[in-house]
PDB file of C-alpha atoms in Angstrom:
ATOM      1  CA  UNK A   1    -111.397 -49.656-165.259  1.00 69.00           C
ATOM      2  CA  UNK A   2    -110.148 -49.983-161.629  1.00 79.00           C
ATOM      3  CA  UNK A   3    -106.407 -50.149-161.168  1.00 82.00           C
ATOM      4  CA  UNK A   4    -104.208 -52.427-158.382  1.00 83.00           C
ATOM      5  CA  UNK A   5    -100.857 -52.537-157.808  1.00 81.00           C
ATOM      6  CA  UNK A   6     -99.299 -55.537-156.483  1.00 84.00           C
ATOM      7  CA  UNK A   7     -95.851 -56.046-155.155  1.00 79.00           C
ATOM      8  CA  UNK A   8     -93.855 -59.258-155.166  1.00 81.00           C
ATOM      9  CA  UNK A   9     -96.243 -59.977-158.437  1.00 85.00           C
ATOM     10  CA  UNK A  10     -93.835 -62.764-160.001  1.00 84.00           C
ATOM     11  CA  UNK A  11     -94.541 -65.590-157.720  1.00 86.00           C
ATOM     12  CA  UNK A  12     -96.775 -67.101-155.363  1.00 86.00           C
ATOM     13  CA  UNK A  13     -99.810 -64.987-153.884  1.00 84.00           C
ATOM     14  CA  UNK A  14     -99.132 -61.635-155.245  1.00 85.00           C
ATOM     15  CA  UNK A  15     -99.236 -63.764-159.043  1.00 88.00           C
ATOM     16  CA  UNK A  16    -102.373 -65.518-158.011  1.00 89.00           C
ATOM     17  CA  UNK A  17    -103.498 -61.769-156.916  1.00 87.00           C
ATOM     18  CA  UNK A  18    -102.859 -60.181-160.554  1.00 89.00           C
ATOM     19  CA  UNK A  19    -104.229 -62.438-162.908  1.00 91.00           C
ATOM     20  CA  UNK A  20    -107.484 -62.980-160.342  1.00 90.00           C
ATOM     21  CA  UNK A  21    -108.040 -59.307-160.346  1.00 88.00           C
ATOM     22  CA  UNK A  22    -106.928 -59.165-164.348  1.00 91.00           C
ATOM     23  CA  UNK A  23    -109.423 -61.742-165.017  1.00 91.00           C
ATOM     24  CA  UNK A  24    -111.990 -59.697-163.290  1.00 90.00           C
ATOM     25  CA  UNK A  25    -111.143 -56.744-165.694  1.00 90.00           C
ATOM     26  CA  UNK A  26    -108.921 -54.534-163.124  1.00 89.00           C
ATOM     27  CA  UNK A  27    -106.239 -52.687-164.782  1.00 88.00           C
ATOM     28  CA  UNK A  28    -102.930 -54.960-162.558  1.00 88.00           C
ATOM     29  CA  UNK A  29     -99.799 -52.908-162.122  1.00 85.00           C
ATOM     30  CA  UNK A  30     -97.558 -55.877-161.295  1.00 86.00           C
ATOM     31  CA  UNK A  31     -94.208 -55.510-159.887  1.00 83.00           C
ATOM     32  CA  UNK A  32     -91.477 -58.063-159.374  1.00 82.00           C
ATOM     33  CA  UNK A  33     -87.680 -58.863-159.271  1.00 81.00           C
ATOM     34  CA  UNK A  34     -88.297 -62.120-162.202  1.00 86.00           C
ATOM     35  CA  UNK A  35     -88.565 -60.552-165.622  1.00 87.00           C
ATOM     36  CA  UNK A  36     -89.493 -63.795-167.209  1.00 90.00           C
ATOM     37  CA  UNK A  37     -92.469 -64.374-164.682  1.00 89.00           C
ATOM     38  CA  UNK A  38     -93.802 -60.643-164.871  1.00 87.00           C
ATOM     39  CA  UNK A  39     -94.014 -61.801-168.276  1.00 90.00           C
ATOM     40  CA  UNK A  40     -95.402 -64.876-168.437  1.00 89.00           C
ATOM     41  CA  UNK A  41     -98.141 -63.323-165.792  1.00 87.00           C
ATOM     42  CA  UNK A  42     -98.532 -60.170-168.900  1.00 85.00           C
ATOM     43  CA  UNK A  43     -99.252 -62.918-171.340  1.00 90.00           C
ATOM     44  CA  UNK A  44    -101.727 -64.461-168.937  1.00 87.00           C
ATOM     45  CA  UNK A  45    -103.611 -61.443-169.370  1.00 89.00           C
ATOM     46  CA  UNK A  46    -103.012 -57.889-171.334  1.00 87.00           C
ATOM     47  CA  UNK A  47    -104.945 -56.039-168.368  1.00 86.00           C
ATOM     48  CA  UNK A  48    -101.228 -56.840-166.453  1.00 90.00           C
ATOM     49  CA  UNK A  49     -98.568 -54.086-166.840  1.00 87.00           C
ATOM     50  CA  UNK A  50     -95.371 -54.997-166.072  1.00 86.00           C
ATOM     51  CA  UNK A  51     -92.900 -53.232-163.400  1.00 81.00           C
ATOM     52  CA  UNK A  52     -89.062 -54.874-162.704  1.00 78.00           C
ATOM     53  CA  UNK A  53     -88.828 -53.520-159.092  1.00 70.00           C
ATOM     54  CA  UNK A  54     -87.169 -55.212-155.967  1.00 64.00           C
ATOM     55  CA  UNK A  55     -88.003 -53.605-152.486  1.00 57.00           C
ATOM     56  CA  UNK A  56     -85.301 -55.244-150.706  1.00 59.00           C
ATOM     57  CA  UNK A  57     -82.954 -53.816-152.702  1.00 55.00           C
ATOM     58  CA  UNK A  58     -81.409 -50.959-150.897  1.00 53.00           C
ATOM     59  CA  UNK A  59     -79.144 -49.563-153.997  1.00 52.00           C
ATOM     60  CA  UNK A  60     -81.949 -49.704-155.979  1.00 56.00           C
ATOM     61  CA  UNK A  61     -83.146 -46.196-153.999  1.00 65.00           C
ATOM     62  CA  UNK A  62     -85.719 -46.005-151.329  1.00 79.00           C
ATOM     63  CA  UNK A  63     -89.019 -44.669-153.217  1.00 81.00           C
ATOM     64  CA  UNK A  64     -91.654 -45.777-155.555  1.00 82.00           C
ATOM     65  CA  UNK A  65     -93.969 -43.053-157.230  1.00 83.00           C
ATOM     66  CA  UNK A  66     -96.865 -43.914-159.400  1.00 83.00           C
ATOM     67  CA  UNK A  67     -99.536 -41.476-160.581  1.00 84.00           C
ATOM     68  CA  UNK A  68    -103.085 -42.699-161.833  1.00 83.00           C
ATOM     69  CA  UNK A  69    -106.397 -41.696-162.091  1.00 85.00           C
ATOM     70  CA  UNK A  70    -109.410 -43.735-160.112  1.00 83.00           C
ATOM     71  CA  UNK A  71    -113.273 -42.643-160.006  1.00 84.00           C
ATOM     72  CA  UNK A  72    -114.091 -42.317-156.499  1.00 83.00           C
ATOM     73  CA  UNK A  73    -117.281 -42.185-155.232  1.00 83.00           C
ATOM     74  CA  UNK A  74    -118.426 -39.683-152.759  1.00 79.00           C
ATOM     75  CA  UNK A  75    -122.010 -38.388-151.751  1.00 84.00           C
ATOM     76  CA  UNK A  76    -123.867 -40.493-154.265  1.00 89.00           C
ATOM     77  CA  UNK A  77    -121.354 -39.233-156.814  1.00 88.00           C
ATOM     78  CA  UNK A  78    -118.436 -40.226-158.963  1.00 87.00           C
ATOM     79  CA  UNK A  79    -115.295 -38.424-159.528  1.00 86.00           C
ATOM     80  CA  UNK A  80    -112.342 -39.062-161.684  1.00 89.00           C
ATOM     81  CA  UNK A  81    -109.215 -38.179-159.125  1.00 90.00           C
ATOM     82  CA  UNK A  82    -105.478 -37.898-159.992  1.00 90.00           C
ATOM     83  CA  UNK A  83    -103.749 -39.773-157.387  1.00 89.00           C
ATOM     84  CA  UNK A  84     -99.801 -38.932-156.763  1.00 89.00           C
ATOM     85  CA  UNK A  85     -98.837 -42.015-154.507  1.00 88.00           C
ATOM     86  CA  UNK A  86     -95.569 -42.154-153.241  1.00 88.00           C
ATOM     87  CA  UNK A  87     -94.030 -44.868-150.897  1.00 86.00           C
ATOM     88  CA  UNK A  88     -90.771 -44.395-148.901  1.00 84.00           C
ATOM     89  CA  UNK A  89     -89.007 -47.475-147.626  1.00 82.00           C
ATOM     90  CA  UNK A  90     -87.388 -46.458-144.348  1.00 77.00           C
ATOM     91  CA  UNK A  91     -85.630 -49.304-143.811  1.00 76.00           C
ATOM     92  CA  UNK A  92     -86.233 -52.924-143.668  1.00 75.00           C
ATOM     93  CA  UNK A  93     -88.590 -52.820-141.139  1.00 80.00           C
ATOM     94  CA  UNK A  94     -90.930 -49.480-141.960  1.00 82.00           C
ATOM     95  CA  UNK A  95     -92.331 -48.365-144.909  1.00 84.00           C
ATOM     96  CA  UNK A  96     -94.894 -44.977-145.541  1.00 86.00           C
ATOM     97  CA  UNK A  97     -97.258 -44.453-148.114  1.00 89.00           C
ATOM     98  CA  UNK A  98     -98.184 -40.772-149.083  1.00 88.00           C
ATOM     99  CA  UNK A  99    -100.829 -39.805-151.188  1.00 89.00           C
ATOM    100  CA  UNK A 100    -102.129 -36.364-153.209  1.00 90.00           C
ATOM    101  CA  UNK A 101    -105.300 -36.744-154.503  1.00 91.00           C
ATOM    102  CA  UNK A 102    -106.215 -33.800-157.526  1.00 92.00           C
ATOM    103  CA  UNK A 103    -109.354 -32.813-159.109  1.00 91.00           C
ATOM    104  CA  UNK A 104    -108.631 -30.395-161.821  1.00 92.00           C
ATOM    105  CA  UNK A 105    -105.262 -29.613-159.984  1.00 90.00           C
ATOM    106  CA  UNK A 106    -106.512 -28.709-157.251  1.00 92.00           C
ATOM    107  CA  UNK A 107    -105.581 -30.945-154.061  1.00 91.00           C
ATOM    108  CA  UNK A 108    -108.587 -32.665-152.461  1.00 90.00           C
ATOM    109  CA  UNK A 109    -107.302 -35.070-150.296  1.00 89.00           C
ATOM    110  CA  UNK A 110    -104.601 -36.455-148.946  1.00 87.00           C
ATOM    111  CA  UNK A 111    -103.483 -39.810-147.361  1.00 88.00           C
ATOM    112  CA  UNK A 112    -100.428 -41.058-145.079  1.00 87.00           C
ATOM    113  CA  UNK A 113    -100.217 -44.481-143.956  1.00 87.00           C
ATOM    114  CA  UNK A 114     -97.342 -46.146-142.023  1.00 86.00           C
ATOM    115  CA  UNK A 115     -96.432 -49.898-142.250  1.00 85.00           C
ATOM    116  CA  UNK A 116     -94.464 -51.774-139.756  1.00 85.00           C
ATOM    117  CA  UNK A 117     -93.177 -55.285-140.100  1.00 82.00           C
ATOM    118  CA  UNK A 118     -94.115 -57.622-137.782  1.00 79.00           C
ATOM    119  CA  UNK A 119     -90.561 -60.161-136.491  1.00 74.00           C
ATOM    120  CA  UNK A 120     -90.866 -63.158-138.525  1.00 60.00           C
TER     121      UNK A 120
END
C-alpha cells in the first residue's frame, strides 16, 4: 500500500486530498490543527491516520520526522526502502525537506529539497 502525507488535512483541499487518495486505497497520513475534523476525515475512511500538528505554530518546535517504508521501483525492479524524512521549518517563509533512504541499513539515497513561499 502506497503512503501520502498531507498537511493542513482538516479542511478544504488537503481533506478533499486524503479521503480521494484513501478511497483509492493509499495509506493517508493526515495532519491538521482540528481534532474533530482529522476525525471525522478517519471515520470517512480507516486507510486515514490521524496527526494533530500545526506548522505555523512556532512553540510547537520547528521539525517534523516521519519514517516509513515505500517499494520503489528502479531498473525494472521493486524495492522495499526505509525512508527517514525529516522537514525543518526555517521560518515562515522557508521550509527543507531531508530524506535517508535505507535498504537493509544501509543508506542508498538521499534527498534535500528547499521550499520557498511565494508573497501572498
Amino acid at each position: 500500500m502506497m503512503t501520502v502525507l498531507i498537511t493542513g488535512a482538516s479542511s478544504g483541499i488537503g481533506a478533499g486530498l486524503a479521503k480521494s487518495w484513501a478511497n483509492d486505497g493509499w495509506h493517508v497520513i493526515a495532519c491538521g490543527r482540528d481534532p474533530a475534523r482529522l476525525e471525522a476525515l478517519h471515520q470517512h475512511n480507516p486507510n486515514i491516520t490521524l496527526r494533530l500538528f500545526d506548522m505555523t505554530d512556532t512553540t510547537a518546535g520547528n521539525a517534523f520526522n516521519w519514517r516509513y517504508s515505500m517499494k520503489v521501483k528502479a531498473n525494472g525492479s521493486s524495492w522495499l526502502l526505509n525512508f527517514d524524512d525529516w522537514m525543518y521549518l526555517q521560518d515562515g517563509t522557508h521550509l527543507f525537506n531531508k530524506t535517508e533512504m535505507k535498504k537493509f541499513g544501509v543508506t542508498v539515497g538521499t534527498v534535500t529539497l528547499f521550499f520557498t513561499r511565494k508573497d501572498q
